[in-house]
Amino acid sequence: MEYARNVRRCLSILLPLIAVVSLSWTSTANAEAKALVLKPFKQLSDESSECAACHKEKNPSIYAQWGRSKHYGANVGCYECHAADKGDKDAIKHEGRLISVIVSPKDCAQCHNQEVEEFTKSHHAKAGKIMGSLDNFLAEVVEGAMTFNGKSPAAVNGCWQCHGSEVKVLPNGDLDPTTWPNTGIGRINPDGSIGACTACHQRHEFSMTQARRPEACGKCHLGPDHPQKEVYDESKHGINFYANVDRMNLDSSKWIVGEDYDAAPTCATCHMSATREQAVTHDVGDRISWTLRPAVSEKIDAKAIAQGHKVKSWQDRRADMQDVCQSCHTKSMTDSFYQQFDSLVNLYNDKFASPGKRLMGMLKEQKMLTETAFDEEIEWTWFFLWHHEGRRARHGAAMQAPDYVQWHGMFEVAERFYIEMVPQYLEVVEKAEHEGNTQGAEKARKLLDEILARPEHAWFTGNEPDEVKAARKAAQKEFKARYLSESK
């Protein structure tokens, strides 16, 4: 009993005494987190033996999954992970034991401290803090209603299952069903920790193979506003992965790209996994140089710099990602790819996103829009432009899926801007003018004229130089002649 009561409390003390190692290929000026290495327990604890005996009958699939896991081989059982202390908010009595249903990153950190520390610094860990976002407003108000214990079923079943809920404990000790079950990546746990390791490492097997496959990311990185999984599937990387999955060596312990496999990278390869020069990281943004999430893309460190924080620079992050690329590609090819990628992001920013943001800002500044989001058509148009089509174009360029850059991306961005947003903007301005806001209307029209006077919009305003029009017509005539001759 003494062992059982202290197993969770003492691990943080005992583990460093058992063995402490740092990954040999990691070296920075500052001290890195040191990974704790736990030698397998000599035998399964009495508490876990009792748990296993019961769950083998009542939940045979859970028992089987645990039996295939590395935890089983190390004699880490149910109680080592689920044991709770008396003061824990979500502690419950179960078969005479004090346990917690939720195994949080704080629990996992008793053995996997480095992974949890890296994860906690990542953007994934902050995903649960979406309450004030437009996305959450849509799910709670526009799409939903507070009909499920004061919460919106659209948010409970949708947004929060990826982003993570703030798990609440009811007065009777039960977990609030509006917030649990939930394996959202940024889940806010009753013990104060953030995140859910099970978002990627499906319990109770915690298979490396499963976590390394692109499908592991597809639960959340899918759909019109963050289509990374579909983008990957269309890319040459995705095509080659599925064609050669049997050569990917997915169950390798070290799984170093270029050594253990070379057919294709997966999401984990690029964003997390080891190379010959880098260690594994659980900070998925550590190698990302652009943030493609907001309306206007910016370098990944721009926000931190503006706030006076010192963080890993976008140049260093890009160098680390290029190291991954160069496990299979030449430096010249990698450099040229990044030039292509940057050019697309800059085009989107300069031609559509920054102007669109300025136009929407003008309407709000001149009080031509209400304070309520999504109650006016142009707000939906702008949201689709950057949140859906703009993200698809940018992610398509980042991950080499040309159809997402073109037809699912920039084509739809352009149509949305010229054919919907500009006319709607003018309608809003005209309405404000009729209602007496003549000064605001003048400012708004002047801004639109300034934007459309730029060379990239000359085709729309009819101000293209004659030689440009003539060259395009000649090319069109040549294409038509070739097309007609080929169809005979």
GROMACS .gro file of C-alpha atoms in nm:
model
  488
    1MET     CA    1   0.000   0.000   0.000
    2GLU     CA    2   0.285   0.238   0.077
    3TYR     CA    3   0.420   0.186  -0.277
    4ALA     CA    4   0.077   0.244  -0.427
    5ARG     CA    5   0.014   0.566  -0.237
    6ASN     CA    6   0.347   0.714  -0.330
    7VAL     CA    7   0.390   0.595  -0.688
    8ARG     CA    8   0.269   0.918  -0.847
    9ARG     CA    9   0.409   1.153  -0.585
   10CYS     CA   10   0.756   1.007  -0.586
   11LEU     CA   11   0.816   0.948  -0.955
   12SER     CA   12   0.947   1.301  -1.003
   13ILE     CA   13   1.206   1.231  -0.730
   14LEU     CA   14   1.291   0.872  -0.817
   15LEU     CA   15   1.318   0.902  -1.193
   16PRO     CA   16   1.623   1.130  -1.204
   17LEU     CA   17   1.795   0.891  -0.965
   18ILE     CA   18   1.720   0.598  -1.194
   19ALA     CA   19   1.862   0.760  -1.505
   20VAL     CA   20   1.884   1.105  -1.656
   21VAL     CA   21   1.995   1.155  -2.011
   22SER     CA   22   1.994   1.436  -2.261
   23LEU     CA   23   1.957   1.372  -2.631
   24SER     CA   24   2.310   1.373  -2.765
   25TRP     CA   25   2.245   1.563  -3.086
   26THR     CA   26   2.070   1.855  -2.910
   27SER     CA   27   2.297   2.146  -2.819
   28THR     CA   28   2.209   2.512  -2.762
   29ALA     CA   29   2.354   2.796  -2.563
   30ASN     CA   30   2.090   2.750  -2.295
   31ALA     CA   31   2.036   2.434  -2.093
   32GLU     CA   32   1.784   2.203  -2.256
   33ALA     CA   33   1.517   2.007  -2.077
   34LYS     CA   34   1.655   1.668  -1.987
   35ALA     CA   35   1.456   1.359  -2.074
   36LEU     CA   36   1.374   1.128  -1.789
   37VAL     CA   37   1.434   0.764  -1.868
   38LEU     CA   38   1.241   0.517  -1.660
   39LYS     CA   39   1.367   0.163  -1.631
   40PRO     CA   40   1.081  -0.085  -1.643
   41PHE     CA   41   0.923  -0.174  -1.311
   42LYS     CA   42   1.020  -0.526  -1.206
   43GLN     CA   43   0.657  -0.626  -1.189
   44LEU     CA   44   0.311  -0.486  -1.228
   45SER     CA   45   0.186  -0.316  -0.912
   46ASP     CA   46  -0.086  -0.486  -0.708
   47GLU     CA   47  -0.322  -0.197  -0.785
   48SER     CA   48  -0.272  -0.223  -1.161
   49SER     CA   49  -0.303  -0.601  -1.145
   50GLU     CA   50  -0.645  -0.562  -0.988
   51CYS     CA   51  -0.745  -0.302  -1.250
   52ALA     CA   52  -0.626  -0.522  -1.536
   53ALA     CA   53  -0.805  -0.831  -1.409
   54CYS     CA   54  -1.138  -0.647  -1.402
   55HIS     CA   55  -1.098  -0.453  -1.726
   56LYS     CA   56  -0.991  -0.767  -1.907
   57GLU     CA   57  -1.346  -0.891  -1.857
   58LYS     CA   58  -1.540  -0.565  -1.880
   59ASN     CA   59  -1.333  -0.380  -2.144
   60PRO     CA   60  -1.138  -0.643  -2.338
   61SER     CA   61  -1.044  -0.404  -2.618
   62ILE     CA   62  -0.884  -0.161  -2.372
   63TYR     CA   63  -0.699  -0.449  -2.210
   64ALA     CA   64  -0.580  -0.572  -2.552
   65GLN     CA   65  -0.462  -0.225  -2.656
   66TRP     CA   66  -0.267  -0.186  -2.332
   67GLY     CA   67  -0.121  -0.533  -2.386
   68ARG     CA   68   0.030  -0.420  -2.716
   69SER     CA   69   0.174  -0.101  -2.571
   70LYS     CA   70   0.522  -0.023  -2.447
   71HIS     CA   71   0.361   0.062  -2.115
   72TYR     CA   72   0.273  -0.305  -2.075
   73GLY     CA   73   0.630  -0.409  -2.141
   74ALA     CA   74   0.751  -0.166  -1.875
   75ASN     CA   75   0.490  -0.284  -1.620
   76VAL     CA   76   0.321   0.055  -1.630
   77GLY     CA   77  -0.045  -0.018  -1.573
   78CYS     CA   78  -0.378   0.153  -1.516
   79TYR     CA   79  -0.300   0.277  -1.167
   80GLU     CA   80   0.036   0.434  -1.254
   81CYS     CA   81  -0.144   0.668  -1.495
   82HIS     CA   82  -0.490   0.707  -1.339
   83ALA     CA   83  -0.404   0.727  -0.967
   84ALA     CA   84  -0.524   1.050  -0.807
   85ASP     CA   85  -0.447   1.245  -0.494
   86LYS     CA   86  -0.718   1.339  -0.248
   87GLY     CA   87  -0.708   1.708  -0.341
   88ASP     CA   88  -0.748   1.655  -0.714
   89LYS     CA   89  -1.063   1.823  -0.847
   90ASP     CA   90  -1.159   1.524  -1.060
   91ALA     CA   91  -1.061   1.251  -0.813
   92ILE     CA   92  -1.323   0.980  -0.767
   93LYS     CA   93  -1.352   0.663  -0.561
   94HIS     CA   94  -1.347   0.355  -0.784
   95GLU     CA   95  -1.332   0.002  -0.651
   96GLY     CA   96  -1.173   0.129  -0.333
   97ARG     CA   97  -0.908   0.334  -0.512
   98LEU     CA   98  -0.882   0.709  -0.567
   99ILE     CA   99  -0.845   0.766  -0.940
  100SER     CA  100  -0.892   1.027  -1.209
  101VAL     CA  101  -1.063   0.946  -1.538
  102ILE     CA  102  -0.853   1.210  -1.712
  103VAL     CA  103  -0.485   1.140  -1.765
  104SER     CA  104  -0.347   1.486  -1.827
  105PRO     CA  105  -0.010   1.605  -1.958
  106LYS     CA  106   0.082   1.672  -1.596
  107ASP     CA  107   0.041   1.300  -1.532
  108CYS     CA  108   0.233   1.202  -1.845
  109ALA     CA  109   0.513   1.440  -1.751
  110GLN     CA  110   0.610   1.217  -1.460
  111CYS     CA  111   0.790   1.005  -1.721
  112HIS     CA  112   0.770   1.212  -2.040
  113ASN     CA  113   0.873   1.549  -1.900
  114GLN     CA  114   1.065   1.674  -2.202
  115GLU     CA  115   0.781   1.597  -2.442
  116VAL     CA  116   0.530   1.775  -2.219
  117GLU     CA  117   0.757   2.075  -2.172
  118GLU     CA  118   0.799   2.112  -2.550
  119PHE     CA  119   0.429   2.062  -2.611
  120THR     CA  120   0.332   2.322  -2.350
  121LYS     CA  121   0.533   2.585  -2.541
  122SER     CA  122   0.360   2.500  -2.868
  123HIS     CA  123   0.067   2.660  -3.047
  124HIS     CA  124  -0.119   2.330  -3.006
  125ALA     CA  125  -0.129   2.382  -2.629
  126LYS     CA  126  -0.308   2.716  -2.671
  127ALA     CA  127  -0.579   2.576  -2.899
  128GLY     CA  128  -0.839   2.553  -2.621
  129LYS     CA  129  -0.836   2.928  -2.566
  130ILE     CA  130  -1.080   3.005  -2.847
  131MET     CA  131  -1.374   3.141  -2.649
  132GLY     CA  132  -1.341   3.493  -2.789
  133SER     CA  133  -1.270   3.391  -3.148
  134LEU     CA  134  -1.494   3.436  -3.450
  135ASP     CA  135  -1.492   3.058  -3.496
  136ASN     CA  136  -1.633   3.002  -3.148
  137PHE     CA  137  -1.889   3.282  -3.196
  138LEU     CA  138  -2.011   3.105  -3.507
  139ALA     CA  139  -2.048   2.773  -3.325
  140GLU     CA  140  -2.212   2.915  -3.014
  141VAL     CA  141  -2.432   3.188  -3.158
  142VAL     CA  142  -2.470   3.194  -3.537
  143GLU     CA  143  -2.487   2.817  -3.594
  144GLY     CA  144  -2.583   2.713  -3.245
  145ALA     CA  145  -2.787   2.786  -2.936
  146MET     CA  146  -2.719   2.729  -2.567
  147THR     CA  147  -2.947   2.426  -2.547
  148PHE     CA  148  -2.714   2.164  -2.397
  149ASN     CA  149  -2.666   2.242  -2.027
  150GLY     CA  150  -2.606   2.604  -2.120
  151LYS     CA  151  -2.366   2.527  -2.403
  152SER     CA  152  -2.405   2.501  -2.780
  153PRO     CA  153  -2.407   2.147  -2.921
  154ALA     CA  154  -2.232   2.283  -3.232
  155ALA     CA  155  -1.937   2.397  -3.020
  156VAL     CA  156  -1.936   2.089  -2.795
  157ASN     CA  157  -1.937   1.840  -3.085
  158GLY     CA  158  -1.741   2.053  -3.329
  159CYS     CA  159  -1.487   2.318  -3.233
  160TRP     CA  160  -1.407   2.186  -2.887
  161GLN     CA  161  -1.336   1.832  -3.003
  162CYS     CA  162  -1.034   1.962  -3.194
  163HIS     CA  163  -0.939   2.273  -3.000
  164GLY     CA  164  -1.017   2.124  -2.661
  165SER     CA  165  -1.275   2.205  -2.397
  166GLU     CA  166  -1.227   2.344  -2.050
  167VAL     CA  167  -1.317   2.027  -1.862
  168LYS     CA  168  -1.556   2.104  -1.576
  169VAL     CA  169  -1.627   1.890  -1.271
  170LEU     CA  170  -1.991   1.897  -1.154
  171PRO     CA  171  -2.076   1.938  -0.785
  172ASN     CA  172  -2.144   1.564  -0.756
  173GLY     CA  173  -1.796   1.484  -0.886
  174ASP     CA  174  -1.903   1.380  -1.237
  175LEU     CA  175  -1.735   1.535  -1.540
  176ASP     CA  176  -1.964   1.781  -1.716
  177PRO     CA  177  -2.084   1.609  -2.038
  178THR     CA  178  -2.063   1.938  -2.226
  179THR     CA  179  -1.686   1.927  -2.175
  180TRP     CA  180  -1.612   1.553  -2.154
  181PRO     CA  181  -1.530   1.323  -2.331
  182ASN     CA  182  -1.282   1.541  -2.513
  183THR     CA  183  -0.939   1.482  -2.666
  184GLY     CA  184  -0.894   1.830  -2.812
  185ILE     CA  185  -0.530   1.921  -2.850
  186GLY     CA  186  -0.556   2.229  -2.626
  187ARG     CA  187  -0.787   2.083  -2.363
  188ILE     CA  188  -0.784   2.272  -2.032
  189ASN     CA  189  -0.771   2.006  -1.761
  190PRO     CA  190  -0.905   2.017  -1.404
  191ASP     CA  191  -0.550   1.993  -1.266
  192GLY     CA  192  -0.457   2.317  -1.446
  193SER     CA  193  -0.248   2.157  -1.719
  194ILE     CA  194  -0.322   2.221  -2.084
  195GLY     CA  195  -0.338   1.978  -2.371
  196ALA     CA  196  -0.427   1.618  -2.437
  197CYS     CA  197  -0.153   1.374  -2.531
  198THR     CA  198  -0.429   1.140  -2.650
  199ALA     CA  199  -0.516   1.383  -2.928
  200CYS     CA  200  -0.226   1.230  -3.119
  201HIS     CA  201  -0.131   0.920  -2.920
  202GLN     CA  202  -0.450   0.721  -2.919
  203ARG     CA  203  -0.506   0.531  -2.596
  204HIS     CA  204  -0.442   0.272  -2.469
  205GLU     CA  205  -0.182   0.145  -2.713
  206PHE     CA  206  -0.007   0.478  -2.778
  207SER     CA  207   0.134   0.343  -3.102
  208MET     CA  208   0.424   0.526  -3.270
  209THR     CA  209   0.304   0.396  -3.605
  210GLN     CA  210  -0.040   0.546  -3.558
  211ALA     CA  211   0.095   0.883  -3.444
  212ARG     CA  212   0.337   0.906  -3.737
  213ARG     CA  213   0.076   0.851  -4.006
  214PRO     CA  214  -0.089   1.157  -4.167
  215GLU     CA  215  -0.433   1.035  -4.062
  216ALA     CA  216  -0.341   1.115  -3.702
  217CYS     CA  217  -0.345   1.484  -3.793
  218GLY     CA  218  -0.649   1.458  -4.019
  219LYS     CA  219  -0.898   1.461  -3.732
  220CYS     CA  220  -0.843   1.837  -3.699
  221HIS     CA  221  -0.635   1.952  -3.995
  222LEU     CA  222  -0.911   1.890  -4.246
  223GLY     CA  223  -1.182   2.094  -4.414
  224PRO     CA  224  -1.227   2.428  -4.588
  225ASP     CA  225  -1.029   2.645  -4.346
  226HIS     CA  226  -0.737   2.417  -4.254
  227PRO     CA  227  -0.711   2.149  -4.526
  228GLN     CA  228  -0.361   2.028  -4.450
  229LYS     CA  229  -0.458   1.661  -4.469
  230GLU     CA  230  -0.627   1.700  -4.810
  231VAL     CA  231  -0.336   1.915  -4.928
  232TYR     CA  232  -0.087   1.649  -4.818
  233ASP     CA  233  -0.284   1.373  -4.991
  234GLU     CA  234  -0.271   1.563  -5.321
  235SER     CA  235   0.098   1.649  -5.294
  236LYS     CA  236   0.379   1.438  -5.433
  237HIS     CA  237   0.473   1.359  -5.073
  238GLY     CA  238   0.129   1.218  -4.996
  239ILE     CA  239   0.108   1.024  -5.320
  240ASN     CA  240   0.443   0.861  -5.256
  241PHE     CA  241   0.364   0.785  -4.892
  242TYR     CA  242   0.052   0.586  -4.974
  243ALA     CA  243   0.225   0.412  -5.265
  244ASN     CA  244   0.519   0.306  -5.048
  245VAL     CA  245   0.377   0.287  -4.696
  246ASP     CA  246   0.525  -0.060  -4.653
  247ARG     CA  247   0.874   0.092  -4.689
  248MET     CA  248   0.818   0.374  -4.438
  249ASN     CA  249   0.953   0.175  -4.141
  250LEU     CA  250   0.690   0.341  -3.923
  251ASP     CA  251   0.762   0.125  -3.619
  252SER     CA  252   1.132   0.219  -3.599
  253SER     CA  253   1.234   0.354  -3.260
  254LYS     CA  254   1.456   0.630  -3.397
  255TRP     CA  255   1.280   0.687  -3.734
  256ILE     CA  256   1.530   0.928  -3.886
  257VAL     CA  257   1.433   1.060  -4.228
  258GLY     CA  258   1.689   0.968  -4.494
  259GLU     CA  259   1.814   0.674  -4.287
  260ASP     CA  260   1.516   0.470  -4.175
  261TYR     CA  261   1.292   0.578  -4.463
  262ASP     CA  262   1.315   0.786  -4.778
  263ALA     CA  263   0.992   0.733  -4.973
  264ALA     CA  264   0.818   1.042  -4.837
  265PRO     CA  265   0.774   1.253  -4.525
  266THR     CA  266   0.456   1.257  -4.317
  267CYS     CA  267   0.324   1.547  -4.109
  268ALA     CA  268   0.529   1.419  -3.815
  269THR     CA  269   0.847   1.402  -4.026
  270CYS     CA  270   0.847   1.770  -4.112
  271HIS     CA  271   0.707   1.918  -3.793
  272MET     CA  272   0.828   1.689  -3.515
  273SER     CA  273   1.051   1.395  -3.598
  274ALA     CA  274   1.425   1.348  -3.585
  275THR     CA  275   1.674   1.414  -3.861
  276ARG     CA  276   2.045   1.341  -3.860
  277GLU     CA  277   2.096   1.690  -3.713
  278GLN     CA  278   1.785   1.746  -3.500
  279ALA     CA  279   1.611   1.570  -3.215
  280VAL     CA  280   1.243   1.494  -3.196
  281THR     CA  281   1.033   1.790  -3.080
  282HIS     CA  282   0.675   1.813  -2.957
  283ASP     CA  283   0.659   2.184  -3.039
  284VAL     CA  284   0.495   2.155  -3.381
  285GLY     CA  285   0.564   2.519  -3.468
  286ASP     CA  286   0.935   2.499  -3.402
  287ARG     CA  287   1.018   2.464  -3.773
  288ILE     CA  288   0.749   2.694  -3.919
  289SER     CA  289   0.859   3.030  -4.061
  290TRP     CA  290   0.521   3.179  -4.167
  291THR     CA  291   0.196   3.179  -3.973
  292LEU     CA  292  -0.076   3.119  -4.230
  293ARG     CA  293  -0.364   3.133  -3.981
  294PRO     CA  294  -0.455   3.507  -3.972
  295ALA     CA  295  -0.611   3.714  -4.248
  296VAL     CA  296  -0.271   3.861  -4.336
  297SER     CA  297   0.020   3.617  -4.307
  298GLU     CA  298   0.319   3.722  -4.104
  299LYS     CA  299   0.647   3.569  -4.002
  300ILE     CA  300   0.601   3.333  -3.708
  301ASP     CA  301   0.801   3.547  -3.465
  302ALA     CA  302   0.643   3.883  -3.560
  303LYS     CA  303   0.381   3.889  -3.282
  304ALA     CA  304   0.631   3.797  -3.012
  305ILE     CA  305   0.878   4.062  -3.131
  306ALA     CA  306   0.601   4.324  -3.131
  307GLN     CA  307   0.527   4.230  -2.769
  308GLY     CA  308   0.892   4.260  -2.673
  309HIS     CA  309   0.954   3.887  -2.635
  310LYS     CA  310   1.266   3.708  -2.754
  311VAL     CA  311   1.184   3.382  -2.931
  312LYS     CA  312   1.341   3.154  -3.186
  313SER     CA  313   1.362   3.356  -3.508
  314TRP     CA  314   1.172   3.268  -3.823
  315GLN     CA  315   1.506   3.234  -4.002
  316ASP     CA  316   1.626   2.971  -3.753
  317ARG     CA  317   1.294   2.789  -3.773
  318ARG     CA  318   1.316   2.785  -4.151
  319ALA     CA  319   1.672   2.656  -4.137
  320ASP     CA  320   1.553   2.365  -3.923
  321MET     CA  321   1.271   2.285  -4.167
  322GLN     CA  322   1.513   2.308  -4.459
  323ASP     CA  323   1.731   2.057  -4.277
  324VAL     CA  324   1.435   1.817  -4.294
  325CYS     CA  325   1.389   1.888  -4.665
  326GLN     CA  326   1.757   1.833  -4.737
  327SER     CA  327   1.738   1.483  -4.596
  328CYS     CA  328   1.595   1.396  -4.938
  329HIS     CA  329   1.639   1.705  -5.159
  330THR     CA  330   1.931   1.922  -5.268
  331LYS     CA  331   1.986   2.263  -5.111
  332SER     CA  332   1.922   2.440  -5.441
  333MET     CA  333   1.588   2.267  -5.485
  334THR     CA  334   1.489   2.348  -5.126
  335ASP     CA  335   1.589   2.713  -5.165
  336SER     CA  336   1.392   2.746  -5.489
  337PHE     CA  337   1.085   2.589  -5.329
  338TYR     CA  338   1.091   2.844  -5.050
  339GLN     CA  339   1.118   3.127  -5.302
  340GLN     CA  340   0.806   2.993  -5.474
  341PHE     CA  341   0.623   2.958  -5.141
  342ASP     CA  342   0.715   3.308  -5.025
  343SER     CA  343   0.607   3.458  -5.356
  344LEU     CA  344   0.258   3.311  -5.324
  345VAL     CA  345   0.215   3.427  -4.963
  346ASN     CA  346   0.333   3.777  -5.055
  347LEU     CA  347   0.099   3.787  -5.356
  348TYR     CA  348  -0.199   3.687  -5.142
  349ASN     CA  349  -0.103   3.937  -4.870
  350ASP     CA  350  -0.036   4.234  -5.098
  351LYS     CA  351  -0.306   4.193  -5.360
  352PHE     CA  352  -0.601   4.073  -5.154
  353ALA     CA  353  -0.553   4.027  -4.778
  354SER     CA  354  -0.401   4.360  -4.675
  355PRO     CA  355  -0.638   4.559  -4.900
  356GLY     CA  356  -0.936   4.356  -4.777
  357LYS     CA  357  -0.839   4.414  -4.415
  358ARG     CA  358  -0.806   4.787  -4.482
  359LEU     CA  359  -1.149   4.799  -4.648
  360MET     CA  360  -1.316   4.619  -4.358
  361GLY     CA  361  -1.131   4.843  -4.113
  362MET     CA  362  -1.259   5.152  -4.292
  363LEU     CA  363  -1.621   5.035  -4.275
  364LYS     CA  364  -1.588   4.972  -3.901
  365GLU     CA  365  -1.403   5.295  -3.839
  366GLN     CA  366  -1.677   5.492  -4.014
  367LYS     CA  367  -1.945   5.296  -3.823
  368MET     CA  368  -2.095   5.158  -4.142
  369LEU     CA  369  -2.116   4.810  -3.990
  370THR     CA  370  -2.290   4.702  -3.672
  371GLU     CA  371  -2.093   4.572  -3.376
  372THR     CA  372  -2.248   4.226  -3.421
  373ALA     CA  373  -2.032   3.989  -3.625
  374PHE     CA  374  -2.175   3.807  -3.928
  375ASP     CA  375  -2.503   4.000  -3.945
  376GLU     CA  376  -2.401   4.167  -4.272
  377GLU     CA  377  -2.319   4.001  -4.603
  378ILE     CA  378  -1.977   4.159  -4.651
  379GLU     CA  379  -1.861   4.012  -4.319
  380TRP     CA  380  -1.931   3.661  -4.451
  381THR     CA  381  -1.759   3.745  -4.781
  382TRP     CA  382  -1.445   3.868  -4.607
  383PHE     CA  383  -1.441   3.568  -4.372
  384PHE     CA  384  -1.463   3.324  -4.663
  385LEU     CA  385  -1.187   3.512  -4.849
  386TRP     CA  386  -0.921   3.486  -4.580
  387HIS     CA  387  -1.042   3.210  -4.347
  388HIS     CA  388  -1.130   2.957  -4.615
  389GLU     CA  389  -0.998   3.036  -4.963
  390GLY     CA  390  -0.694   3.233  -4.850
  391ARG     CA  391  -0.582   2.962  -4.610
  392ARG     CA  392  -0.630   2.693  -4.874
  393ALA     CA  393  -0.411   2.883  -5.120
  394ARG     CA  394  -0.136   2.943  -4.864
  395HIS     CA  395  -0.135   2.590  -4.726
  396GLY     CA  396  -0.140   2.453  -5.079
  397ALA     CA  397   0.178   2.646  -5.156
  398ALA     CA  398   0.339   2.545  -4.826
  399MET     CA  399   0.279   2.175  -4.889
  400GLN     CA  400   0.301   2.156  -5.268
  401ALA     CA  401  -0.059   2.096  -5.374
  402PRO     CA  402  -0.110   2.306  -5.686
  403ASP     CA  403  -0.485   2.253  -5.717
  404TYR     CA  404  -0.533   2.398  -5.369
  405VAL     CA  405  -0.319   2.697  -5.465
  406GLN     CA  406  -0.515   2.760  -5.784
  407TRP     CA  407  -0.876   2.639  -5.811
  408HIS     CA  408  -0.950   2.590  -5.440
  409GLY     CA  409  -0.739   2.891  -5.350
  410MET     CA  410  -0.638   3.199  -5.546
  411PHE     CA  411  -0.914   3.160  -5.806
  412GLU     CA  412  -1.176   3.170  -5.532
  413VAL     CA  413  -0.995   3.449  -5.347
  414ALA     CA  414  -1.001   3.662  -5.662
  415GLU     CA  415  -1.368   3.589  -5.737
  416ARG     CA  416  -1.460   3.668  -5.378
  417PHE     CA  417  -1.266   3.997  -5.382
  418TYR     CA  418  -1.363   4.142  -5.720
  419ILE     CA  419  -1.712   4.005  -5.779
  420GLU     CA  420  -1.846   4.001  -5.422
  421MET     CA  421  -1.646   4.212  -5.180
  422VAL     CA  422  -1.591   4.524  -5.391
  423PRO     CA  423  -1.961   4.556  -5.497
  424GLN     CA  424  -2.077   4.484  -5.141
  425TYR     CA  425  -1.836   4.744  -5.006
  426LEU     CA  426  -1.978   5.004  -5.242
  427GLU     CA  427  -2.334   4.911  -5.140
  428VAL     CA  428  -2.251   4.960  -4.772
  429VAL     CA  429  -2.085   5.295  -4.848
  430GLU     CA  430  -2.378   5.411  -5.063
  431LYS     CA  431  -2.626   5.318  -4.788
  432ALA     CA  432  -2.423   5.512  -4.530
  433GLU     CA  433  -2.411   5.810  -4.763
  434HIS     CA  434  -2.791   5.806  -4.807
  435GLU     CA  435  -2.823   5.799  -4.429
  436GLY     CA  436  -2.615   6.117  -4.401
  437ASN     CA  437  -2.261   5.989  -4.348
  438THR     CA  438  -2.123   6.176  -4.649
  439GLN     CA  439  -1.782   6.243  -4.500
  440GLY     CA  440  -1.732   5.875  -4.413
  441ALA     CA  441  -1.852   5.771  -4.758
  442GLU     CA  442  -1.597   6.001  -4.921
  443LYS     CA  443  -1.314   5.849  -4.715
  444ALA     CA  444  -1.430   5.496  -4.793
  445ARG     CA  445  -1.450   5.557  -5.169
  446LYS     CA  446  -1.110   5.724  -5.168
  447LEU     CA  447  -0.955   5.416  -5.002
  448LEU     CA  448  -1.110   5.179  -5.256
  449ASP     CA  449  -0.991   5.398  -5.544
  450GLU     CA  450  -0.641   5.402  -5.396
  451ILE     CA  451  -0.636   5.022  -5.372
  452LEU     CA  452  -0.776   4.957  -5.719
  453ALA     CA  453  -0.533   5.208  -5.874
  454ARG     CA  454  -0.245   4.969  -5.800
  455PRO     CA  455  -0.098   4.791  -6.107
  456GLU     CA  456  -0.214   4.443  -6.000
  457HIS     CA  457  -0.579   4.557  -6.023
  458ALA     CA  458  -0.545   4.735  -6.358
  459TRP     CA  459  -0.719   4.452  -6.547
  460PHE     CA  460  -1.030   4.509  -6.332
  461THR     CA  461  -1.041   4.886  -6.372
  462GLY     CA  462  -0.962   4.870  -6.746
  463ASN     CA  463  -0.635   5.059  -6.705
  464GLU     CA  464  -0.393   4.799  -6.835
  465PRO     CA  465  -0.136   4.935  -7.083
  466ASP     CA  466  -0.227   4.868  -7.446
  467GLU     CA  467   0.085   4.658  -7.506
  468VAL     CA  468  -0.009   4.427  -7.216
  469LYS     CA  469  -0.360   4.380  -7.357
  470ALA     CA  470  -0.221   4.316  -7.704
  471ALA     CA  471   0.026   4.054  -7.581
  472ARG     CA  472  -0.250   3.872  -7.394
  473LYS     CA  473  -0.480   3.871  -7.696
  474ALA     CA  474  -0.201   3.732  -7.913
  475ALA     CA  475  -0.138   3.453  -7.664
  476GLN     CA  476  -0.510   3.377  -7.647
  477LYS     CA  477  -0.532   3.361  -8.025
  478GLU     CA  478  -0.237   3.121  -8.044
  479PHE     CA  479  -0.386   2.900  -7.770
  480LYS     CA  480  -0.723   2.881  -7.944
  481ALA     CA  481  -0.564   2.789  -8.275
  482ARG     CA  482  -0.360   2.515  -8.114
  483TYR     CA  483  -0.657   2.382  -7.919
  484LEU     CA  484  -0.879   2.369  -8.229
  485SER     CA  485  -0.614   2.194  -8.438
  486GLU     CA  486  -0.560   1.932  -8.168
  487SER     CA  487  -0.932   1.856  -8.146
  488LYS     CA  488  -0.971   1.766  -8.514
   0.00000   0.00000   0.00000
